[in-house]
Amino acid sequence: MKILVLHGPVLNMLGTREPEIYGSQSLAEINAMLLQSAAERELELEFLQSNHEGELLDAILGARDKGHRGILLNPASYSHTSVAMMDAIRACQLPVVEVHLSNIHARGELRRHSYTAMAAIGIVSGFGPDSYIAGLFLLSRKLSQMYAAD
Ligand code: DQA
């Protein structure tokens, strides 16, 4: 079962970027944790980080044709701004789980609203890298329910 893991803008700077908020783990370390967790569930992961909205939109919209069954997405700041990404999630015909390292509801007004969360099946926020691990677990549970008869 293939899952696309998408990391939005500025997440390539994890490790050195505001560690008091986002922790000290790099994106490569988070991806390595995810791979370990995926192996335990016989999931295959493909990763993409991009600082470009259009590239992320194309990845979301093309995921189904590339054989992905679901998307684990940290839209980063696009959560709070991108109606286009909300539309892409709604159009992609795949379950999308949104994750955030920080608790977006415990931060400034600017980050409290997420357009993308309005289209995702659910959201995990505030657990650091464990948000990704929990998100992957919940997405894989959802997929096993969806494909129970396969
Ligand atoms: C983030 C939260 C967003 O508000 C912020 O713009 C990010 C990271 C998180 O993972 O906590 O870039 O998505």
Short mmCIF file of C-alpha atoms and ligand atoms in Angstrom, two decimals:
data_model
loop_
_atom_site.label_atom_id
_atom_site.label_comp_id
_atom_site.label_asym_id
_atom_site.label_seq_id
_atom_site.Cartn_x
_atom_site.Cartn_y
_atom_site.Cartn_z
CA MET A 1 0.00 0.00 0.00
CA LYS A 2 1.62 3.22 -1.19
CA ILE A 3 1.32 6.48 0.75
CA LEU A 4 2.55 9.90 -0.28
CA VAL A 5 4.14 11.97 2.49
CA LEU A 6 4.10 15.68 1.66
CA HIS A 7 5.95 18.36 3.57
CA GLY A 8 5.13 21.98 2.83
CA PRO A 9 7.21 25.16 2.79
CA VAL A 10 10.16 25.77 5.09
CA LEU A 11 9.96 22.28 6.60
CA ASN A 12 13.30 21.58 4.89
CA MET A 13 14.76 23.83 7.61
CA LEU A 14 13.63 21.61 10.51
CA GLY A 15 16.39 21.00 13.00
CA THR A 16 17.63 24.58 12.93
CA ARG A 17 14.35 26.44 12.38
CA GLU A 18 12.87 27.80 15.64
CA PRO A 19 13.77 24.63 17.59
CA GLU A 20 11.85 25.89 20.63
CA ILE A 21 8.67 25.49 18.54
CA TYR A 22 9.51 22.76 16.03
CA GLY A 23 12.08 20.70 17.96
CA SER A 24 15.57 19.67 16.95
CA GLN A 25 14.86 16.79 14.59
CA SER A 26 15.63 17.31 10.93
CA LEU A 27 13.21 16.41 8.18
CA ALA A 28 15.48 13.51 7.19
CA GLU A 29 15.22 12.17 10.76
CA ILE A 30 11.43 12.48 10.73
CA ASN A 31 11.29 10.67 7.40
CA ALA A 32 13.52 7.90 8.81
CA MET A 33 11.12 7.48 11.78
CA LEU A 34 8.21 7.28 9.35
CA LEU A 35 9.96 4.65 7.24
CA GLN A 36 10.50 2.51 10.32
CA SER A 37 6.87 2.84 11.31
CA ALA A 38 5.73 2.14 7.73
CA ALA A 39 7.82 -1.04 7.55
CA GLU A 40 5.96 -2.41 10.59
CA ARG A 41 2.68 -1.90 8.71
CA GLU A 42 3.85 -3.00 5.27
CA LEU A 43 3.33 0.48 3.87
CA GLU A 44 5.45 1.98 1.13
CA LEU A 45 6.20 5.69 1.47
CA GLU A 46 7.18 8.30 -1.08
CA PHE A 47 8.38 11.65 0.24
CA LEU A 48 8.26 15.14 -1.19
CA GLN A 49 9.12 18.46 0.44
CA SER A 50 8.47 21.61 -1.53
CA ASN A 51 8.50 25.34 -0.99
CA HIS A 52 6.29 25.79 -4.06
CA GLU A 53 2.53 25.70 -3.79
CA GLY A 54 2.04 24.55 -7.40
CA GLU A 55 4.40 21.61 -6.98
CA LEU A 56 2.49 20.50 -3.88
CA LEU A 57 -0.84 20.88 -5.71
CA ASP A 58 0.44 18.78 -8.63
CA ALA A 59 1.67 16.12 -6.20
CA ILE A 60 -1.71 15.97 -4.43
CA LEU A 61 -3.66 15.85 -7.68
CA GLY A 62 -1.35 13.28 -9.29
CA ALA A 63 -1.07 10.95 -6.29
CA ARG A 64 -3.96 8.66 -7.21
CA ASP A 65 -2.66 8.08 -10.74
CA LYS A 66 0.73 7.21 -9.29
CA GLY A 67 -0.87 4.44 -7.24
CA HIS A 68 -0.95 6.12 -3.85
CA ARG A 69 -3.84 5.15 -1.58
CA GLY A 70 -3.56 8.06 0.83
CA ILE A 71 -1.62 11.21 1.66
CA LEU A 72 0.05 12.27 4.91
CA LEU A 73 0.37 16.03 4.63
CA ASN A 74 1.98 18.79 6.61
CA PRO A 75 0.87 21.80 4.55
CA ALA A 76 2.87 24.10 6.88
CA SER A 77 1.90 27.76 6.33
CA TYR A 78 -0.27 26.89 3.30
CA SER A 79 -2.74 25.45 5.83
CA HIS A 80 -3.62 28.98 6.80
CA THR A 81 -3.68 30.56 3.34
CA SER A 82 -4.34 28.10 0.55
CA VAL A 83 -7.88 27.64 -0.69
CA ALA A 84 -6.20 26.02 -3.73
CA MET A 85 -4.73 23.31 -1.53
CA MET A 86 -8.09 22.74 0.16
CA ASP A 87 -9.64 22.33 -3.30
CA ALA A 88 -6.87 19.94 -4.39
CA ILE A 89 -7.41 17.77 -1.29
CA ARG A 90 -11.14 17.65 -2.04
CA ALA A 91 -10.47 16.78 -5.70
CA CYS A 92 -7.77 14.14 -5.25
CA GLN A 93 -10.13 11.28 -4.29
CA LEU A 94 -7.76 10.03 -1.60
CA PRO A 95 -7.93 10.22 2.18
CA VAL A 96 -5.62 12.96 3.42
CA VAL A 97 -4.47 13.22 7.05
CA GLU A 98 -3.08 16.62 8.05
CA VAL A 99 -0.31 16.83 10.61
CA HIS A 100 1.49 19.65 12.40
CA LEU A 101 4.46 19.47 14.71
CA SER A 102 3.18 22.37 16.80
CA ASN A 103 -0.31 22.80 18.22
CA ILE A 104 -1.69 25.33 15.73
CA HIS A 105 -4.63 26.06 18.06
CA ALA A 106 -2.34 27.12 20.89
CA ARG A 107 -0.49 29.66 18.76
CA GLY A 108 -1.42 33.07 17.34
CA GLU A 109 -4.72 33.87 15.69
CA LEU A 110 -3.03 33.63 12.28
CA ARG A 111 -2.42 29.88 12.64
CA ARG A 112 -5.67 28.88 14.29
CA HIS A 113 -7.58 28.44 11.06
CA SER A 114 -6.63 25.74 8.57
CA TYR A 115 -8.24 25.66 5.12
CA THR A 116 -6.61 22.31 4.40
CA ALA A 117 -8.03 20.79 7.59
CA MET A 118 -11.50 21.57 6.22
CA ALA A 119 -10.82 19.02 3.46
CA ALA A 120 -8.66 16.48 5.34
CA ILE A 121 -10.25 13.43 6.99
CA GLY A 122 -8.57 14.43 10.23
CA ILE A 123 -5.73 16.34 11.81
CA VAL A 124 -3.01 15.60 14.39
CA SER A 125 -1.33 18.68 15.81
CA GLY A 126 1.03 19.45 18.66
CA PHE A 127 3.01 16.26 19.24
CA GLY A 128 6.23 17.13 17.43
CA PRO A 129 7.44 14.32 15.13
CA ASP A 130 4.96 12.00 16.87
CA SER A 131 2.19 13.91 15.05
CA TYR A 132 3.51 12.32 11.86
CA ILE A 133 3.74 8.85 13.45
CA ALA A 134 0.19 9.10 14.83
CA GLY A 135 -1.04 10.51 11.51
CA LEU A 136 0.48 7.60 9.60
CA PHE A 137 -1.05 5.11 12.03
CA LEU A 138 -4.50 6.70 11.72
CA LEU A 139 -4.25 6.89 7.93
CA SER A 140 -3.25 3.22 7.74
CA ARG A 141 -6.23 2.29 9.98
CA LYS A 142 -8.51 4.24 7.67
CA LEU A 143 -7.05 2.51 4.61
CA SER A 144 -7.45 -0.95 6.12
CA GLN A 145 -11.12 -0.15 6.74
CA MET A 146 -11.51 1.16 3.19
CA TYR A 147 -9.79 -1.80 1.57
CA ALA A 148 -10.93 -4.51 4.00
CA ALA A 149 -12.47 -6.53 1.19
CA ASP A 150 -9.35 -6.38 -1.08
C1 DQA B 1 3.48 23.79 11.03
C2 DQA B 1 2.60 24.91 11.63
C3 DQA B 1 2.40 26.04 10.64
O1 DQA B 1 1.64 27.07 11.24
C4 DQA B 1 3.73 26.64 10.22
O2 DQA B 1 3.55 27.63 9.25
C5 DQA B 1 4.71 25.60 9.78
C6 DQA B 1 4.79 24.34 10.51
C7 DQA B 1 3.78 22.69 12.06
O3 DQA B 1 4.15 21.60 11.63
O4 DQA B 1 3.70 22.93 13.25
O5 DQA B 1 5.51 25.83 8.87
O6 DQA B 1 2.75 23.18 9.97
#
